Short mmCIF file of C-alpha atoms in Angstrom, two decimals:
data_model
loop_
_atom_site.label_atom_id
_atom_site.label_comp_id
_atom_site.label_asym_id
_atom_site.label_seq_id
_atom_site.Cartn_x
_atom_site.Cartn_y
_atom_site.Cartn_z
CA MET A 6 -0.01 -0.11 0.12
CA ASN A 7 2.85 2.42 1.01
CA ARG A 8 4.51 1.66 -2.37
CA ARG A 9 1.50 2.58 -4.54
CA HIS A 10 0.98 5.61 -2.40
CA CYS A 11 4.37 6.73 -3.26
CA ALA A 12 4.05 6.08 -6.97
CA ALA A 13 0.71 7.97 -7.04
CA ALA A 14 2.29 11.01 -5.07
CA ALA A 15 5.44 10.89 -7.44
CA ILE A 16 3.10 11.01 -10.26
CA THR A 17 1.28 13.94 -9.39
CA LEU A 18 4.16 15.71 -8.17
CA VAL A 19 6.02 15.24 -11.52
CA CYS A 20 2.64 16.13 -13.53
CA ALA A 21 2.83 19.27 -11.36
CA LEU A 22 6.11 20.48 -12.27
CA THR A 23 4.83 22.29 -15.50
CA VAL A 24 2.72 24.50 -13.33
CA LEU A 25 5.13 25.08 -10.58
CA THR A 26 7.99 26.27 -12.89
CA ALA A 27 5.71 28.35 -15.28
CA PRO A 28 6.19 32.07 -14.76
CA VAL A 29 4.27 33.87 -11.78
CA GLN A 30 1.45 36.17 -13.42
CA ALA A 31 1.72 39.96 -12.95
CA PHE A 32 -1.07 41.56 -11.62
CA ALA A 33 -2.01 44.73 -13.43
CA ALA A 34 -3.04 47.85 -11.36
CA PRO A 35 -6.54 48.21 -10.42
CA ALA A 36 -9.18 49.44 -13.04
CA PRO A 37 -10.21 52.96 -12.16
CA PRO A 38 -13.12 53.40 -9.80
CA PRO A 39 -16.45 54.23 -11.53
CA PRO A 40 -17.29 57.99 -12.09
CA SER A 41 -18.97 59.75 -8.96
CA PRO A 42 -22.38 60.73 -9.35
CA SER A 43 -22.94 64.04 -11.34
CA ALA A 44 -23.61 67.16 -9.65
CA SER A 45 -26.99 67.22 -11.22
CA GLN A 46 -27.94 64.23 -8.73
CA PRO A 47 -29.36 65.33 -5.51
CA ALA A 48 -27.17 64.61 -2.68
CA SER A 49 -28.51 62.85 0.08
CA GLY A 50 -29.23 64.62 3.49
CA SER A 51 -26.16 63.07 5.28
CA GLU A 52 -23.73 63.81 2.50
CA ALA A 53 -25.09 67.41 2.42
CA ALA A 54 -24.43 67.85 6.09
CA LYS A 55 -20.96 66.45 5.82
CA PRO A 56 -18.25 69.32 5.76
CA LYS A 57 -15.94 69.49 2.82
CA LYS A 58 -12.49 68.27 3.74
CA THR A 59 -9.43 70.47 3.69
CA LEU A 60 -6.73 69.55 0.88
CA GLU A 61 -4.56 68.66 3.82
CA GLU A 62 -7.01 66.57 5.29
CA VAL A 63 -7.35 64.54 1.93
CA ARG A 64 -3.60 64.35 1.60
CA LYS A 65 -3.13 62.66 5.04
CA GLU A 66 -6.13 60.23 4.04
CA ILE A 67 -4.55 59.32 0.82
CA ASP A 68 -0.95 58.84 2.44
CA ALA A 69 -2.54 56.62 5.05
CA LEU A 70 -4.26 54.51 2.35
CA TYR A 71 -0.71 54.21 0.21
CA ARG A 72 0.96 53.51 3.65
CA LYS A 73 -1.48 50.56 3.97
CA ALA A 74 -1.33 49.38 0.57
CA GLY A 75 2.48 49.20 0.84
CA ALA A 76 2.06 46.76 4.07
CA ALA A 77 -0.21 44.71 2.24
CA THR A 78 2.35 44.77 -0.79
CA ASP A 79 4.98 43.48 1.64
CA ALA A 80 2.88 40.57 2.70
CA TYR A 81 2.28 39.77 -0.88
CA ASN A 82 5.76 39.78 -1.77
CA LEU A 83 6.96 37.60 1.23
CA ALA A 84 4.34 35.43 0.30
CA GLU A 85 5.35 35.05 -3.18
CA GLU A 86 8.97 34.58 -2.25
CA LYS A 87 8.01 31.56 0.04
CA ALA A 88 5.82 29.99 -2.88
CA GLU A 89 8.92 30.17 -5.05
CA LYS A 90 11.21 28.46 -2.49
CA GLN A 91 8.29 25.95 -1.85
CA SER A 92 7.88 25.18 -5.25
CA GLY A 93 11.52 24.57 -5.89
CA GLU A 94 11.77 22.15 -2.84
CA ILE A 95 8.48 20.32 -4.39
CA VAL A 96 10.22 20.04 -7.62
CA ARG A 97 13.54 18.58 -5.69
CA LEU A 98 11.42 16.10 -4.05
CA ALA A 99 9.56 15.10 -6.83
CA ARG A 100 12.92 14.13 -8.71
CA ALA A 101 14.06 12.67 -5.65
CA ILE A 102 10.88 10.19 -5.70
CA VAL A 103 11.21 9.59 -9.31
CA ALA A 104 15.09 8.60 -8.65
CA GLY A 105 13.97 6.47 -5.48
CA GLN A 106 11.46 4.51 -7.56
CA ALA A 107 14.26 3.74 -10.28
CA LYS A 108 16.73 2.68 -7.45
CA ILE A 109 13.97 0.42 -5.94
CA ALA A 110 13.32 -1.32 -9.46
CA GLU A 111 16.89 -1.69 -9.74
CA LEU A 112 17.44 -3.59 -6.38
CA LYS A 113 14.53 -5.60 -6.86
CA SER A 114 15.73 -6.72 -10.13
CA MET A 115 19.33 -8.01 -8.33
CA ALA A 116 17.37 -9.32 -5.37
CA GLY A 117 15.37 -11.44 -8.24
CA ALA A 118 18.30 -12.51 -10.06
CA GLN A 119 19.94 -14.19 -6.83
CA ALA A 120 16.61 -15.72 -6.28
CA ARG A 121 16.66 -17.26 -9.76
CA GLU A 122 20.41 -18.14 -9.30
CA GLN A 123 19.44 -20.31 -6.05
CA TYR A 124 16.44 -22.04 -7.74
CA ARG A 125 18.83 -23.30 -10.64
CA THR A 126 21.27 -24.66 -8.22
CA GLY A 127 18.70 -26.62 -6.29
CA GLY A 128 18.32 -23.86 -3.61
CA LEU A 129 21.65 -24.10 -2.76
CA PRO A 130 24.15 -21.12 -3.91
CA PRO A 131 27.51 -22.02 -5.88
CA GLY A 132 29.36 -21.57 -2.54
CA ALA A 133 27.29 -23.81 -0.71
CA GLN A 134 27.98 -26.83 -3.12
CA LEU A 135 31.54 -26.42 -2.93
CA MET A 136 31.37 -26.68 0.90
CA LEU A 137 30.36 -30.23 0.29
CA SER A 138 33.54 -31.09 -1.83
CA ASP A 139 36.30 -33.43 -0.11
CA ASP A 140 38.99 -31.01 -1.09
CA PRO A 141 39.88 -28.62 1.67
CA GLN A 142 40.80 -25.82 -0.98
CA LEU A 143 37.29 -26.04 -2.40
CA PHE A 144 35.86 -26.08 1.02
CA LEU A 145 37.39 -23.12 1.99
CA ASP A 146 36.69 -21.35 -1.39
CA GLY A 147 32.84 -22.42 -0.73
CA VAL A 148 32.84 -21.00 2.80
CA THR A 149 34.13 -17.51 1.41
CA ARG A 150 31.76 -17.41 -1.65
CA VAL A 151 28.88 -18.40 0.64
CA ARG A 152 29.75 -15.40 3.26
CA GLU A 153 30.19 -13.13 0.24
CA GLY A 154 26.78 -14.15 -1.19
CA GLN A 155 25.17 -13.49 1.98
CA GLN A 156 26.92 -10.41 2.81
CA ALA A 157 25.48 -9.26 -0.77
CA ALA A 158 22.10 -10.41 -0.10
CA GLN A 159 21.78 -8.86 3.14
CA GLY A 160 23.53 -5.45 1.53
CA VAL A 161 20.65 -5.41 -1.33
CA LEU A 162 18.04 -6.08 1.01
CA GLY A 163 19.24 -3.32 3.38
CA GLU A 164 19.54 -0.80 0.47
CA LEU A 165 15.93 -1.75 -0.43
CA THR A 166 14.62 -0.86 2.87
CA ARG A 167 16.42 2.27 3.27
CA THR A 168 15.52 3.55 -0.28
CA GLN A 169 11.77 2.76 0.50
CA GLN A 170 12.13 4.54 3.75
CA ASP A 171 13.82 7.42 1.79
CA LEU A 172 10.67 7.30 -0.45
CA GLU A 173 8.27 7.61 2.24
CA THR A 174 10.02 10.71 3.70
CA TYR A 175 10.33 12.17 0.48
CA THR A 176 6.47 11.78 -0.24
CA GLN A 177 5.57 12.94 3.40
CA ASP A 178 7.95 16.39 2.87
CA ALA A 179 6.52 17.02 -0.63
CA SER A 180 2.91 16.86 0.78
CA THR A 181 4.10 19.14 3.62
CA ASN A 182 5.55 21.61 1.17
CA TRP A 183 2.46 21.37 -0.94
CA ASP A 184 0.30 22.46 2.00
CA LYS A 185 2.48 25.32 2.64
CA LEU A 186 2.50 26.47 -0.92
CA GLU A 187 -1.40 26.42 -0.91
CA ALA A 188 -1.71 28.22 2.18
CA GLY A 189 0.73 30.85 0.90
CA ARG A 190 -1.39 31.26 -2.10
CA LEU A 191 -4.28 32.03 0.23
CA LYS A 192 -1.89 34.63 1.65
CA GLN A 193 -1.07 36.13 -1.59
CA ALA A 194 -4.75 36.48 -2.61
CA GLU A 195 -5.93 38.13 0.47
CA ALA A 196 -3.15 40.72 0.47
CA LYS A 197 -3.88 41.23 -3.29
CA LYS A 198 -7.38 42.23 -2.08
CA LYS A 199 -6.18 44.48 0.36
CA ILE A 200 -3.57 46.24 -1.76
CA ASN A 201 -6.37 46.79 -4.50
CA ALA A 202 -8.85 48.17 -2.30
CA GLN A 203 -6.32 50.47 -0.73
CA ILE A 204 -4.88 51.91 -4.10
CA ALA A 205 -8.60 52.22 -5.65
CA ALA A 206 -9.66 54.04 -2.45
CA ALA A 207 -6.98 56.54 -2.53
CA LYS A 208 -7.29 57.09 -6.48
CA LYS A 209 -10.83 57.37 -5.71
CA LEU A 210 -10.14 60.63 -3.48
CA GLU A 211 -7.83 61.91 -5.94
CA SER A 212 -10.00 61.53 -8.79
CA GLN A 213 -12.73 63.62 -7.20
CA LEU A 214 -10.19 66.54 -7.07
CA LYS A 215 -10.03 69.32 -9.74
CA LYS A 216 -6.75 69.70 -11.72
CA GLU A 217 -5.35 72.55 -9.79
CA GLU A 218 -6.47 70.85 -6.54
CA ARG A 219 -4.33 67.77 -7.74
CA ALA A 220 -1.57 70.04 -8.70
CA ARG A 221 -1.81 71.71 -4.90
CA LEU A 222 -1.85 68.24 -3.49
CA LEU A 223 1.52 67.28 -4.78
CA LYS A 224 2.69 70.53 -3.75
CA LEU A 225 1.71 69.68 -0.06
CA GLU A 226 3.23 66.29 -0.37
CA GLN A 227 6.72 68.16 -1.16
CA GLU A 228 6.21 70.70 1.54
CA ALA A 229 5.24 67.84 4.25
CA GLU A 230 8.56 65.91 2.99
CA TYR A 231 10.53 69.07 3.00
CA LYS A 232 9.33 69.79 6.43
CA GLN A 233 10.42 66.80 7.70
CA GLN A 234 13.64 66.53 6.19
CA THR A 235 14.44 69.90 7.42
CA ALA A 236 13.66 68.94 10.97
CA TRP A 237 15.86 65.91 10.45
CA LEU A 238 18.88 67.83 9.24
CA SER A 239 18.15 70.48 12.00
CA SER A 240 18.54 67.83 14.71
CA GLY A 241 22.56 67.15 13.46
CA ALA A 242 21.94 63.62 12.10
CA LEU A 243 24.14 64.49 9.27
CA LYS A 244 27.03 65.62 11.55
CA ASP A 245 29.02 62.52 11.64
CA ILE A 246 27.63 60.95 8.27
CA ASN A 247 30.92 61.31 6.10
CA ARG A 248 31.57 57.56 5.14
CA GLU A 249 32.48 56.42 1.94
CA ALA A 250 30.38 53.52 0.17
CA SER A 251 32.01 50.10 -0.09
CA ALA A 252 32.77 48.77 -3.69
CA SER A 253 29.51 46.68 -3.59
CA GLY A 254 27.68 49.53 -2.13
CA ARG A 255 28.87 51.84 -5.12
CA LYS A 256 27.54 49.19 -7.63
CA ALA A 257 24.03 49.07 -5.80
CA VAL A 258 24.03 52.67 -5.52
CA ALA A 259 24.54 52.84 -9.51
CA PHE A 260 22.14 50.61 -10.15
CA ALA A 261 19.20 52.09 -7.90
CA THR A 262 19.93 55.69 -9.51
CA ALA A 263 19.83 54.33 -12.86
CA GLN A 264 16.30 53.42 -12.52
CA ILE A 265 15.08 56.93 -11.57
CA GLY A 266 12.17 57.88 -13.64
CA LYS A 267 10.60 54.27 -13.76
CA PRO A 268 6.85 53.96 -12.37
CA TYR A 269 6.05 52.60 -8.81
CA VAL A 270 3.98 49.28 -9.47
CA TRP A 271 3.14 47.21 -6.56
CA GLY A 272 4.93 43.57 -6.89
CA ALA A 273 7.30 44.78 -9.25
CA GLU A 274 11.00 44.08 -9.27
CA GLY A 275 12.12 45.43 -12.55
CA PRO A 276 13.36 45.82 -15.17
CA GLY A 277 10.48 48.30 -16.40
CA SER A 278 9.09 49.22 -13.23
CA TYR A 279 9.52 48.80 -9.16
CA ASP A 280 7.95 48.67 -5.51
CA CYS A 281 10.10 50.08 -3.01
CA SER A 282 11.74 46.91 -1.87
CA GLY A 283 11.79 45.41 -5.40
CA LEU A 284 14.25 48.57 -6.09
CA THR A 285 16.52 47.64 -3.29
CA SER A 286 16.67 43.76 -3.43
CA GLN A 287 17.37 44.36 -7.25
CA ALA A 288 20.05 46.77 -6.65
CA TRP A 289 21.86 44.65 -4.12
CA ALA A 290 21.60 41.52 -6.41
CA ALA A 291 23.35 43.57 -8.83
CA ALA A 292 26.24 44.15 -6.76
CA GLY A 293 26.45 40.62 -6.12
CA ARG A 294 24.74 40.51 -2.58
CA PRO A 295 21.38 38.83 -2.93
CA ILE A 296 19.20 40.31 0.01
CA PRO A 297 15.70 39.40 1.08
CA ARG A 298 12.82 40.61 -1.16
CA THR A 299 10.74 42.80 1.21
CA SER A 300 11.41 45.68 3.59
CA GLN A 301 10.23 44.09 6.66
CA GLU A 302 12.65 40.79 5.82
CA GLN A 303 15.32 43.57 5.01
CA TRP A 304 14.86 44.99 8.56
CA ARG A 305 14.72 41.60 10.25
CA LEU A 306 17.38 39.69 8.81
CA LEU A 307 20.22 42.37 7.84
CA PRO A 308 22.76 43.68 10.18
CA HIS A 309 21.45 47.00 11.85
CA ILE A 310 23.52 50.24 11.97
CA ALA A 311 23.67 53.25 13.70
CA ILE A 312 22.38 56.42 11.73
CA LYS A 313 25.65 58.08 12.52
CA ASP A 314 27.76 55.32 10.90
CA MET A 315 25.44 55.21 7.77
CA ARG A 316 27.16 55.03 4.44
CA PRO A 317 26.04 54.94 0.77
CA GLY A 318 24.41 51.79 -0.11
CA ASP A 319 22.92 51.25 3.35
CA LEU A 320 19.07 50.70 3.29
CA ILE A 321 16.71 53.16 5.40
CA ILE A 322 13.99 51.45 6.42
CA TYR A 323 10.76 53.64 7.37
CA HIS A 324 7.45 53.63 9.30
CA GLY A 325 6.92 51.62 12.77
CA ASP A 326 5.78 48.46 10.49
CA ALA A 327 8.81 48.50 8.17
CA SER A 328 6.79 48.94 5.26
CA HIS A 329 8.85 51.47 3.07
CA VAL A 330 12.49 51.55 2.17
CA GLY A 331 14.92 53.53 0.40
CA MET A 332 18.79 53.58 -0.52
CA TYR A 333 20.93 56.31 1.30
CA ILE A 334 22.92 57.64 -1.63
CA GLY A 335 24.95 60.25 0.63
CA ASP A 336 24.41 63.89 1.40
CA GLY A 337 21.27 63.37 3.23
CA ALA A 338 19.27 61.90 0.30
CA ILE A 339 17.87 58.29 -0.68
CA VAL A 340 16.68 57.12 -4.01
CA HIS A 341 13.40 55.14 -3.55
CA ALA A 342 9.92 53.83 -5.06
CA PRO A 343 7.54 56.05 -3.27
CA ARG A 344 3.80 54.82 -4.16
CA PRO A 345 1.51 54.19 -7.15
CA GLY A 346 1.18 57.04 -9.18
CA ARG A 347 4.68 58.19 -8.47
CA ASN A 348 8.07 57.39 -10.16
CA VAL A 349 11.60 56.02 -8.66
CA THR A 350 13.08 59.41 -7.50
CA LEU A 351 15.42 61.32 -5.09
CA ALA A 352 14.02 62.11 -1.71
CA GLY A 353 15.36 63.51 1.79
CA ALA A 354 16.48 60.55 3.89
CA GLY A 355 14.71 62.55 6.71
CA SER A 356 11.34 63.07 4.88
CA MET A 357 9.90 59.88 6.38
CA GLN A 358 9.82 58.51 9.64
CA ILE A 359 13.04 56.71 10.14
CA LEU A 360 12.75 53.08 11.81
CA GLY A 361 16.59 52.20 11.38
CA VAL A 362 19.19 51.58 8.92
CA VAL A 363 20.51 48.07 7.68
CA ARG A 364 23.78 47.12 5.85
CA PRO A 365 23.64 44.52 3.14
CA ASP A 366 27.44 43.87 2.90
CA LYS A 367 28.62 44.12 6.75
#
């Protein structure tokens, strides 16, 4: 029964290789929301009673929505990264199962050949027949051949048992990884829904603004960033920051700055578009130092550095939930992919709430 189960599992897993190795589908940005009711339609009493929000309030609301979308994007990217690893592990296990089945077939063939040989010699191996000889030398040869034959038979049976046990272990491990893969896909789907919902809500707010209000909104964003950057610089944060980039850090900075002007797309890691951690992870991959895909994993797994010890190439992690990351390029500036609707750009290193700094090549 176990052998049949192993064979069935192997067939299922091998058939799944095509699906697992297929490229991951890229999801497009959500469609724009339907137009709001025209001014000619009467507003309800509750809507008429609501005071109109100031543009600054709208800016903060939009910023909060994109922050939530950024956190959900990190969850999506992490689930995708784990799914890729689990898919690779399932492929490896499937191949091991196929190889194990071939090895079992070979060992069974060897055991069958031994059994047929014994049948042809009347149930006695050739060595046992020699042991019946009156010739002392033939007797000793017979003893040796019997012992060797017994060891060979035991070796075949022992290897057969071990291979069958390995096959069962591979099957169990593959089943476990398959369950994890399916759970990860559910997490991805949930994160995708959250991302689309937050981005759609933010776009809806922006779509309700007039052209001049949208221009003023961008100006307010820039003023808020400038205000935070000025406060950061006034604190003396740059006083002791004068270190030069490492050789790999210079390569990472060169890659990241070469992407300036390319659009932010959640879940993207180049070459035509990026999200925040897609940009930083690809920059360091180009520098020969692969790092975790998401800003939260970059914060969790990479060595932490004091801000005063920061050098170009280091990554600055932002917000309390580590949902954003930019690359420090020197002179108090970063290069980063801000949010949907914006392009990869330069910004002040202190223009957002700094959680901490990590160094990929420490």
